[in-house]
Amino acid sequence: MTKYQAVGIGNAVVDVISQADDGFLSRMGIEKGIMQLIEQDRAEHLYDNMQNRTQMAGGSVANTIAGLGALGLTTAFIGRVSDDALGHDYAREMSDVGTDFVNAPASGGELPTSRSMIFVSPDGERSMNTYLGISTELGPDDVDDTVAGGAGLLFLEGYLFDKDKGKAAFLAAARACREAGGMAGITLSDPFCVDRHRADFRKLVTELDYVIGNEHEWCALYQTEDLGAALEQAAAESGLIVCTRSGHDVVIVRGDDTVTVPVDEITPVDTTGAGDQFAAGFLYGLATGASLQVAGRMGCIAAAEVITHYGARPEQDVKALFSKAGLI
């Protein structure tokens, strides 16, 4: 059985990125700064209106796993793409960055490969319009238990909770991982996603080793505007919780131990992937036995790197940045 230091399960989404000012967003009916799910015809309309677009393999957890691979961990990604041009490009790109793409592109006239149109404003805010396509069809049959069971760290994507078979795939994978001695966790992904599946998320949190979310997601999960109360409740239900707060200290809680990690103020070029790469840095620390403080700093450094350029994956040697900061 192949042993991986980190395995991710998530939406396999091709990111299509272009620059857009507020006037363009308004004309196109795009709500600034959030992720919206769209249908295929809307996706095609937005795609046709994008200027100077660039394409790359993406998806939240896929970006995290690619970041972990770039840091030198052995990695695999479980996701679903179609047997079309975008699907084959996606599988090749994941392989090119050193991550095993476990599932062959699906043939047979199913939905097309998923794609997210990301419009980046001059202030660095990104407005994401995502057509989920085939990626949401992932189910237990797509999850190889030997891959999940061979993971030191398993990282799950909250967006896949929108379908029952996605939830079933998560539970099977998490149990296989934990039974083999690995650690399984999830990213909450989005406050609207949390709102749609609050009860299921609350149940899953109690069955996982770690949970990563931002302040809005944690407050949504526990239906409160008091972040401290939300984190206190979360800490009572999960072994390790991580809360990012845009531009403010990261809060990490494990049992009675609470760690705050300062965030350096940086003017972003593009905030796409900031949370994904924070998770990569943090999980790298977790995988290599770093303290929570050091793991949190690693997350902040990885996130800071990705917001200095367009795209959701690192361009610099992030491990060298860790060394420069005295973390390794």
mmCIF file of C-alpha atoms in Angstrom:
data_model
loop_
_atom_site.group_PDB
_atom_site.id
_atom_site.type_symbol
_atom_site.label_atom_id
_atom_site.label_comp_id
_atom_site.label_asym_id
_atom_site.label_seq_id
_atom_site.Cartn_x
_atom_site.Cartn_y
_atom_site.Cartn_z
ATOM 1 C CA MET A 1 0.000 0.000 0.000
ATOM 2 C CA THR A 2 1.288 3.446 -0.967
ATOM 3 C CA LYS A 3 1.775 5.645 2.070
ATOM 4 C CA TYR A 4 1.190 9.356 1.655
ATOM 5 C CA GLN A 5 2.046 12.037 4.165
ATOM 6 C CA ALA A 6 -1.021 14.019 3.062
ATOM 7 C CA VAL A 7 -4.119 13.142 1.037
ATOM 8 C CA GLY A 8 -6.876 15.570 0.086
ATOM 9 C CA ILE A 9 -10.443 14.947 -1.035
ATOM 10 C CA GLY A 10 -12.216 17.839 -2.695
ATOM 11 C CA ASN A 11 -13.650 19.518 -5.735
ATOM 12 C CA ALA A 12 -11.354 19.318 -8.748
ATOM 13 C CA VAL A 13 -11.965 22.776 -10.197
ATOM 14 C CA VAL A 14 -10.135 24.558 -12.984
ATOM 15 C CA ASP A 15 -9.520 28.158 -11.873
ATOM 16 C CA VAL A 16 -9.963 30.763 -14.598
ATOM 17 C CA ILE A 17 -8.626 34.119 -13.377
ATOM 18 C CA SER A 18 -8.882 37.611 -14.822
ATOM 19 C CA GLN A 19 -8.671 41.192 -13.579
ATOM 20 C CA ALA A 20 -11.905 43.186 -13.284
ATOM 21 C CA ASP A 21 -12.848 46.547 -11.832
ATOM 22 C CA ASP A 22 -15.949 47.266 -9.762
ATOM 23 C CA GLY A 23 -17.779 48.612 -12.809
ATOM 24 C CA PHE A 24 -17.336 45.321 -14.642
ATOM 25 C CA LEU A 25 -18.536 43.366 -11.609
ATOM 26 C CA SER A 26 -21.635 45.560 -11.402
ATOM 27 C CA ARG A 27 -22.431 45.244 -15.120
ATOM 28 C CA MET A 28 -22.089 41.468 -14.956
ATOM 29 C CA GLY A 29 -24.144 41.125 -11.764
ATOM 30 C CA ILE A 30 -21.204 39.676 -9.820
ATOM 31 C CA GLU A 31 -21.265 40.129 -6.045
ATOM 32 C CA LYS A 32 -17.830 41.306 -4.935
ATOM 33 C CA GLY A 33 -15.674 39.331 -2.535
ATOM 34 C CA ILE A 34 -17.670 36.135 -2.204
ATOM 35 C CA MET A 35 -18.005 32.741 -3.867
ATOM 36 C CA GLN A 36 -21.244 32.136 -5.752
ATOM 37 C CA LEU A 37 -22.380 28.843 -7.249
ATOM 38 C CA ILE A 38 -23.642 29.226 -10.810
ATOM 39 C CA GLU A 39 -25.217 27.078 -13.513
ATOM 40 C CA GLN A 40 -23.575 25.997 -16.759
ATOM 41 C CA ASP A 41 -25.086 28.722 -18.986
ATOM 42 C CA ARG A 42 -24.012 31.464 -16.542
ATOM 43 C CA ALA A 43 -20.533 29.909 -16.411
ATOM 44 C CA GLU A 44 -20.226 30.021 -20.191
ATOM 45 C CA HIS A 45 -21.456 33.653 -20.292
ATOM 46 C CA LEU A 46 -18.923 34.816 -17.685
ATOM 47 C CA TYR A 47 -16.123 32.819 -19.308
ATOM 48 C CA ASP A 48 -16.806 34.474 -22.664
ATOM 49 C CA ASN A 49 -16.632 37.938 -21.055
ATOM 50 C CA MET A 50 -13.350 37.437 -19.172
ATOM 51 C CA GLN A 51 -10.409 39.542 -20.316
ATOM 52 C CA ASN A 52 -6.818 38.185 -20.363
ATOM 53 C CA ARG A 53 -7.826 35.025 -18.569
ATOM 54 C CA THR A 54 -5.354 32.493 -17.202
ATOM 55 C CA GLN A 55 -6.237 28.888 -16.333
ATOM 56 C CA MET A 56 -4.797 26.513 -13.770
ATOM 57 C CA ALA A 57 -5.795 23.457 -11.767
ATOM 58 C CA GLY A 58 -7.533 24.556 -8.581
ATOM 59 C CA GLY A 59 -10.098 23.754 -5.942
ATOM 60 C CA SER A 60 -9.598 24.631 -2.294
ATOM 61 C CA VAL A 61 -8.200 21.378 -0.909
ATOM 62 C CA ALA A 62 -6.398 20.606 -4.172
ATOM 63 C CA ASN A 63 -4.532 23.907 -3.752
ATOM 64 C CA THR A 64 -3.635 22.947 -0.186
ATOM 65 C CA ILE A 65 -2.376 19.522 -1.240
ATOM 66 C CA ALA A 66 -0.341 21.061 -4.084
ATOM 67 C CA GLY A 67 1.171 23.445 -1.519
ATOM 68 C CA LEU A 68 2.095 20.519 0.709
ATOM 69 C CA GLY A 69 3.646 18.739 -2.263
ATOM 70 C CA ALA A 70 5.704 21.837 -3.057
ATOM 71 C CA LEU A 71 6.936 21.748 0.548
ATOM 72 C CA GLY A 72 8.259 18.233 -0.040
ATOM 73 C CA LEU A 73 5.556 15.981 1.403
ATOM 74 C CA THR A 74 4.335 12.930 -0.506
ATOM 75 C CA THR A 75 0.796 13.799 -1.541
ATOM 76 C CA ALA A 76 -2.279 12.486 -3.344
ATOM 77 C CA PHE A 77 -5.574 14.071 -4.340
ATOM 78 C CA ILE A 78 -8.926 12.347 -4.735
ATOM 79 C CA GLY A 79 -11.297 14.252 -7.006
ATOM 80 C CA ARG A 80 -13.549 13.854 -10.010
ATOM 81 C CA VAL A 81 -12.942 15.330 -13.473
ATOM 82 C CA SER A 82 -14.567 14.563 -16.805
ATOM 83 C CA ASP A 83 -12.967 12.958 -19.840
ATOM 84 C CA ASP A 84 -12.679 16.332 -21.568
ATOM 85 C CA ALA A 85 -9.867 18.776 -22.348
ATOM 86 C CA LEU A 86 -10.114 20.605 -19.016
ATOM 87 C CA GLY A 87 -10.235 17.300 -17.116
ATOM 88 C CA HIS A 88 -7.082 15.956 -18.746
ATOM 89 C CA ASP A 89 -5.326 19.292 -18.235
ATOM 90 C CA TYR A 90 -6.286 19.170 -14.566
ATOM 91 C CA ALA A 91 -4.964 15.636 -14.012
ATOM 92 C CA ARG A 92 -1.702 16.490 -15.789
ATOM 93 C CA GLU A 93 -1.175 19.699 -13.813
ATOM 94 C CA MET A 94 -1.619 17.913 -10.480
ATOM 95 C CA SER A 95 0.878 15.265 -11.564
ATOM 96 C CA ASP A 96 3.292 17.971 -12.738
ATOM 97 C CA VAL A 97 3.436 19.482 -9.224
ATOM 98 C CA GLY A 98 4.221 16.074 -7.715
ATOM 99 C CA THR A 99 0.761 15.112 -6.442
ATOM 100 C CA ASP A 100 -0.741 11.763 -7.443
ATOM 101 C CA PHE A 101 -4.147 12.383 -9.021
ATOM 102 C CA VAL A 102 -5.836 9.171 -7.972
ATOM 103 C CA ASN A 103 -8.988 9.086 -10.116
ATOM 104 C CA ALA A 104 -8.917 8.678 -13.902
ATOM 105 C CA PRO A 105 -11.078 11.181 -15.851
ATOM 106 C CA ALA A 106 -14.662 9.884 -16.003
ATOM 107 C CA SER A 107 -16.062 9.087 -19.443
ATOM 108 C CA GLY A 108 -19.595 8.321 -20.537
ATOM 109 C CA GLY A 109 -21.183 11.693 -21.181
ATOM 110 C CA GLU A 110 -21.385 12.867 -17.604
ATOM 111 C CA LEU A 111 -21.199 16.504 -16.524
ATOM 112 C CA PRO A 112 -18.217 18.566 -17.714
ATOM 113 C CA THR A 113 -15.169 19.314 -15.597
ATOM 114 C CA SER A 114 -15.822 21.949 -12.932
ATOM 115 C CA ARG A 115 -14.509 25.485 -13.325
ATOM 116 C CA SER A 116 -14.420 28.673 -11.245
ATOM 117 C CA MET A 117 -14.296 32.116 -12.829
ATOM 118 C CA ILE A 118 -12.303 34.352 -10.462
ATOM 119 C CA PHE A 119 -12.439 38.115 -10.989
ATOM 120 C CA VAL A 120 -9.667 39.975 -9.161
ATOM 121 C CA SER A 121 -10.326 43.636 -8.300
ATOM 122 C CA PRO A 122 -7.596 46.312 -8.113
ATOM 123 C CA ASP A 123 -7.754 46.057 -4.289
ATOM 124 C CA GLY A 124 -6.918 42.342 -4.434
ATOM 125 C CA GLU A 125 -10.419 41.122 -3.554
ATOM 126 C CA ARG A 126 -11.547 38.097 -5.533
ATOM 127 C CA SER A 127 -15.088 37.383 -6.622
ATOM 128 C CA MET A 128 -15.559 33.721 -7.425
ATOM 129 C CA ASN A 129 -18.293 32.280 -9.630
ATOM 130 C CA THR A 130 -18.114 28.510 -9.576
ATOM 131 C CA TYR A 131 -19.805 25.942 -11.786
ATOM 132 C CA LEU A 132 -19.337 22.691 -9.922
ATOM 133 C CA GLY A 133 -19.984 20.290 -12.794
ATOM 134 C CA ILE A 134 -18.801 16.736 -12.281
ATOM 135 C CA SER A 135 -16.731 17.310 -9.141
ATOM 136 C CA THR A 136 -19.783 17.240 -6.852
ATOM 137 C CA GLU A 137 -20.636 13.734 -8.074
ATOM 138 C CA LEU A 138 -17.774 12.299 -6.033
ATOM 139 C CA GLY A 139 -18.963 9.442 -3.847
ATOM 140 C CA PRO A 140 -17.666 6.477 -1.837
ATOM 141 C CA ASP A 141 -16.832 4.523 -5.001
ATOM 142 C CA ASP A 142 -14.319 7.224 -5.946
ATOM 143 C CA VAL A 143 -12.426 6.926 -2.671
ATOM 144 C CA ASP A 144 -9.729 4.260 -2.610
ATOM 145 C CA ASP A 145 -9.596 3.068 1.009
ATOM 146 C CA THR A 146 -5.952 2.125 0.603
ATOM 147 C CA VAL A 147 -5.136 5.736 -0.330
ATOM 148 C CA ALA A 148 -7.172 7.254 2.505
ATOM 149 C CA GLY A 149 -5.951 4.566 4.884
ATOM 150 C CA GLY A 150 -2.369 5.267 3.874
ATOM 151 C CA ALA A 151 -2.585 8.978 4.719
ATOM 152 C CA GLY A 152 -0.685 10.491 7.593
ATOM 153 C CA LEU A 153 -2.966 13.522 7.222
ATOM 154 C CA LEU A 154 -6.334 13.463 5.447
ATOM 155 C CA PHE A 155 -7.854 16.837 4.519
ATOM 156 C CA LEU A 156 -11.503 17.108 3.464
ATOM 157 C CA GLU A 157 -13.291 19.958 1.680
ATOM 158 C CA GLY A 158 -16.541 21.267 3.149
ATOM 159 C CA TYR A 159 -17.947 22.157 -0.263
ATOM 160 C CA LEU A 160 -18.438 18.448 -1.020
ATOM 161 C CA PHE A 161 -21.050 18.287 1.728
ATOM 162 C CA ASP A 162 -23.720 19.470 -0.717
ATOM 163 C CA LYS A 163 -24.551 15.893 -1.709
ATOM 164 C CA ASP A 164 -25.180 12.866 0.472
ATOM 165 C CA LYS A 165 -22.686 10.731 -1.434
ATOM 166 C CA GLY A 166 -20.000 13.314 -0.724
ATOM 167 C CA LYS A 167 -20.749 13.070 2.983
ATOM 168 C CA ALA A 168 -20.636 9.270 2.762
ATOM 169 C CA ALA A 169 -17.287 9.421 0.972
ATOM 170 C CA PHE A 170 -15.897 11.671 3.709
ATOM 171 C CA LEU A 171 -16.986 9.424 6.535
ATOM 172 C CA ALA A 172 -15.559 6.311 4.876
ATOM 173 C CA ALA A 173 -12.251 8.035 4.124
ATOM 174 C CA ALA A 174 -11.933 9.582 7.591
ATOM 175 C CA ARG A 175 -12.563 6.257 9.293
ATOM 176 C CA ALA A 176 -10.043 4.467 7.052
ATOM 177 C CA CYS A 177 -7.442 7.130 7.823
ATOM 178 C CA ARG A 178 -8.005 7.186 11.576
ATOM 179 C CA GLU A 179 -8.160 3.400 11.903
ATOM 180 C CA ALA A 180 -4.702 3.249 10.295
ATOM 181 C CA GLY A 181 -3.324 5.806 12.745
ATOM 182 C CA GLY A 182 -3.589 8.933 10.601
ATOM 183 C CA MET A 183 -5.224 12.283 11.408
ATOM 184 C CA ALA A 184 -8.348 13.363 9.520
ATOM 185 C CA GLY A 185 -9.658 16.911 9.325
ATOM 186 C CA ILE A 186 -11.759 19.309 7.295
ATOM 187 C CA THR A 187 -11.908 22.879 6.079
ATOM 188 C CA LEU A 188 -15.324 24.428 6.669
ATOM 189 C CA SER A 189 -14.962 26.123 3.243
ATOM 190 C CA ASP A 190 -17.697 28.763 3.327
ATOM 191 C CA PRO A 191 -20.267 30.190 5.789
ATOM 192 C CA PHE A 192 -23.110 29.558 3.326
ATOM 193 C CA CYS A 193 -21.976 25.944 3.010
ATOM 194 C CA VAL A 194 -22.024 25.700 6.812
ATOM 195 C CA ASP A 195 -25.531 27.176 6.916
ATOM 196 C CA ARG A 196 -26.795 24.570 4.461
ATOM 197 C CA HIS A 197 -25.394 21.601 6.388
ATOM 198 C CA ARG A 198 -24.959 22.799 9.959
ATOM 199 C CA ALA A 199 -26.198 19.638 11.687
ATOM 200 C CA ASP A 200 -24.011 17.366 9.565
ATOM 201 C CA PHE A 201 -20.963 19.586 10.070
ATOM 202 C CA ARG A 202 -21.543 19.675 13.820
ATOM 203 C CA LYS A 203 -21.665 15.876 13.878
ATOM 204 C CA LEU A 204 -18.582 15.509 11.683
ATOM 205 C CA VAL A 205 -16.538 17.936 13.807
ATOM 206 C CA THR A 206 -16.855 15.510 16.724
ATOM 207 C CA GLU A 207 -15.457 12.666 14.575
ATOM 208 C CA LEU A 208 -12.373 14.458 13.249
ATOM 209 C CA ASP A 209 -8.939 15.282 14.635
ATOM 210 C CA TYR A 210 -8.755 18.877 13.392
ATOM 211 C CA VAL A 211 -10.974 21.530 11.793
ATOM 212 C CA ILE A 212 -9.863 24.703 9.975
ATOM 213 C CA GLY A 213 -12.203 27.627 9.357
ATOM 214 C CA ASN A 214 -12.380 31.398 9.341
ATOM 215 C CA GLU A 215 -14.243 33.516 11.877
ATOM 216 C CA HIS A 216 -17.385 33.759 9.732
ATOM 217 C CA GLU A 217 -17.545 29.988 9.282
ATOM 218 C CA TRP A 218 -17.087 29.260 12.988
ATOM 219 C CA CYS A 219 -19.788 31.774 13.934
ATOM 220 C CA ALA A 220 -22.119 30.280 11.318
ATOM 221 C CA LEU A 221 -21.488 26.769 12.634
ATOM 222 C CA TYR A 222 -22.569 27.670 16.157
ATOM 223 C CA GLN A 223 -25.130 30.322 15.158
ATOM 224 C CA THR A 224 -23.587 33.149 17.159
ATOM 225 C CA GLU A 225 -21.909 36.489 16.509
ATOM 226 C CA ASP A 226 -19.624 35.876 19.504
ATOM 227 C CA LEU A 227 -16.479 34.296 18.039
ATOM 228 C CA GLY A 228 -15.096 33.466 21.483
ATOM 229 C CA ALA A 229 -18.232 31.511 22.358
ATOM 230 C CA ALA A 230 -18.141 29.682 19.032
ATOM 231 C CA LEU A 231 -14.505 28.654 19.472
ATOM 232 C CA GLU A 232 -15.098 27.573 23.060
ATOM 233 C CA GLN A 233 -17.898 25.290 21.921
ATOM 234 C CA ALA A 234 -15.828 23.999 18.999
ATOM 235 C CA ALA A 235 -12.886 23.221 21.262
ATOM 236 C CA ALA A 236 -15.151 21.102 23.441
ATOM 237 C CA GLU A 237 -16.189 19.038 20.413
ATOM 238 C CA SER A 238 -12.991 18.624 18.364
ATOM 239 C CA GLY A 239 -9.399 17.814 19.193
ATOM 240 C CA LEU A 240 -7.818 20.754 17.362
ATOM 241 C CA ILE A 241 -9.467 23.845 15.916
ATOM 242 C CA VAL A 242 -7.950 26.632 13.860
ATOM 243 C CA CYS A 243 -9.575 30.016 13.232
ATOM 244 C CA THR A 244 -8.201 32.467 10.680
ATOM 245 C CA ARG A 245 -9.303 36.105 10.820
ATOM 246 C CA SER A 246 -8.454 38.190 7.778
ATOM 247 C CA GLY A 247 -5.645 40.554 8.782
ATOM 248 C CA HIS A 248 -5.844 39.594 12.467
ATOM 249 C CA ASP A 249 -4.230 37.000 14.755
ATOM 250 C CA VAL A 250 -4.890 33.343 14.010
ATOM 251 C CA VAL A 251 -6.388 31.454 16.954
ATOM 252 C CA ILE A 252 -5.503 27.773 17.496
ATOM 253 C CA VAL A 253 -7.075 25.720 20.278
ATOM 254 C CA ARG A 254 -6.179 22.182 21.376
ATOM 255 C CA GLY A 255 -7.762 21.111 24.640
ATOM 256 C CA ASP A 256 -6.893 23.720 27.273
ATOM 257 C CA ASP A 257 -4.079 25.143 25.128
ATOM 258 C CA THR A 258 -4.905 28.325 23.173
ATOM 259 C CA VAL A 259 -2.298 29.839 20.847
ATOM 260 C CA THR A 260 -2.549 33.162 19.007
ATOM 261 C CA VAL A 261 -0.339 33.727 15.990
ATOM 262 C CA PRO A 262 0.255 37.290 14.747
ATOM 263 C CA VAL A 263 -0.331 38.124 11.096
ATOM 264 C CA ASP A 264 1.915 40.581 9.230
ATOM 265 C CA GLU A 265 0.024 43.289 7.370
ATOM 266 C CA ILE A 266 0.493 42.925 3.623
ATOM 267 C CA THR A 267 -1.251 44.738 0.782
ATOM 268 C CA PRO A 268 -2.567 41.884 -1.360
ATOM 269 C CA VAL A 269 -2.256 41.595 -5.111
ATOM 270 C CA ASP A 270 -4.764 38.724 -5.179
ATOM 271 C CA THR A 271 -6.245 37.029 -2.095
ATOM 272 C CA THR A 272 -7.173 33.887 -4.056
ATOM 273 C CA GLY A 273 -5.807 30.860 -2.225
ATOM 274 C CA ALA A 274 -4.852 32.630 1.004
ATOM 275 C CA GLY A 275 -6.866 30.220 3.145
ATOM 276 C CA ASP A 276 -5.768 27.226 1.072
ATOM 277 C CA GLN A 277 -2.077 28.015 1.507
ATOM 278 C CA PHE A 278 -2.502 28.876 5.176
ATOM 279 C CA ALA A 279 -3.826 25.340 5.548
ATOM 280 C CA ALA A 280 -0.840 23.980 3.601
ATOM 281 C CA GLY A 281 1.653 25.714 5.859
ATOM 282 C CA PHE A 282 -0.194 24.783 9.025
ATOM 283 C CA LEU A 283 -0.611 21.132 8.018
ATOM 284 C CA TYR A 284 3.051 20.957 7.034
ATOM 285 C CA GLY A 285 3.888 21.999 10.577
ATOM 286 C CA LEU A 286 1.462 19.421 11.949
ATOM 287 C CA ALA A 287 2.903 16.674 9.729
ATOM 288 C CA THR A 288 6.486 17.447 10.733
ATOM 289 C CA GLY A 289 5.871 17.650 14.478
ATOM 290 C CA ALA A 290 6.136 21.413 14.870
ATOM 291 C CA SER A 291 4.544 23.206 17.817
ATOM 292 C CA LEU A 292 1.156 24.838 17.261
ATOM 293 C CA GLN A 293 2.816 28.277 17.359
ATOM 294 C CA VAL A 294 5.337 27.296 14.688
ATOM 295 C CA ALA A 295 2.695 25.533 12.567
ATOM 296 C CA GLY A 296 0.551 28.654 12.753
ATOM 297 C CA ARG A 297 3.486 30.846 11.685
ATOM 298 C CA MET A 298 4.129 28.500 8.783
ATOM 299 C CA GLY A 299 0.512 28.905 7.732
ATOM 300 C CA CYS A 300 0.766 32.691 7.886
ATOM 301 C CA ILE A 301 3.983 32.736 5.835
ATOM 302 C CA ALA A 302 2.493 30.463 3.158
ATOM 303 C CA ALA A 303 -0.648 32.619 2.981
ATOM 304 C CA ALA A 304 1.418 35.811 2.804
ATOM 305 C CA GLU A 305 3.398 34.434 -0.134
ATOM 306 C CA VAL A 306 0.342 33.517 -2.212
ATOM 307 C CA ILE A 307 -1.358 36.917 -1.897
ATOM 308 C CA THR A 308 1.651 38.716 -3.387
ATOM 309 C CA HIS A 309 0.870 37.382 -6.892
ATOM 310 C CA TYR A 310 -2.018 36.159 -9.017
ATOM 311 C CA GLY A 311 -3.109 32.565 -8.563
ATOM 312 C CA ALA A 312 -3.845 30.239 -5.684
ATOM 313 C CA ARG A 313 -0.581 28.307 -5.533
ATOM 314 C CA PRO A 314 2.890 29.353 -4.350
ATOM 315 C CA GLU A 315 5.446 30.755 -6.766
ATOM 316 C CA GLN A 316 8.341 31.091 -4.295
ATOM 317 C CA ASP A 317 10.072 28.315 -2.371
ATOM 318 C CA VAL A 318 7.918 28.485 0.764
ATOM 319 C CA LYS A 319 10.157 26.057 2.618
ATOM 320 C CA ALA A 320 13.034 28.497 2.111
ATOM 321 C CA LEU A 321 10.813 31.207 3.612
ATOM 322 C CA PHE A 322 10.288 28.967 6.653
ATOM 323 C CA SER A 323 14.056 28.597 6.979
ATOM 324 C CA LYS A 324 14.565 32.343 6.638
ATOM 325 C CA ALA A 325 12.081 32.875 9.480
ATOM 326 C CA GLY A 326 13.977 30.376 11.648
ATOM 327 C CA LEU A 327 11.095 27.868 11.734
ATOM 328 C CA ILE A 328 13.028 24.911 10.309
#
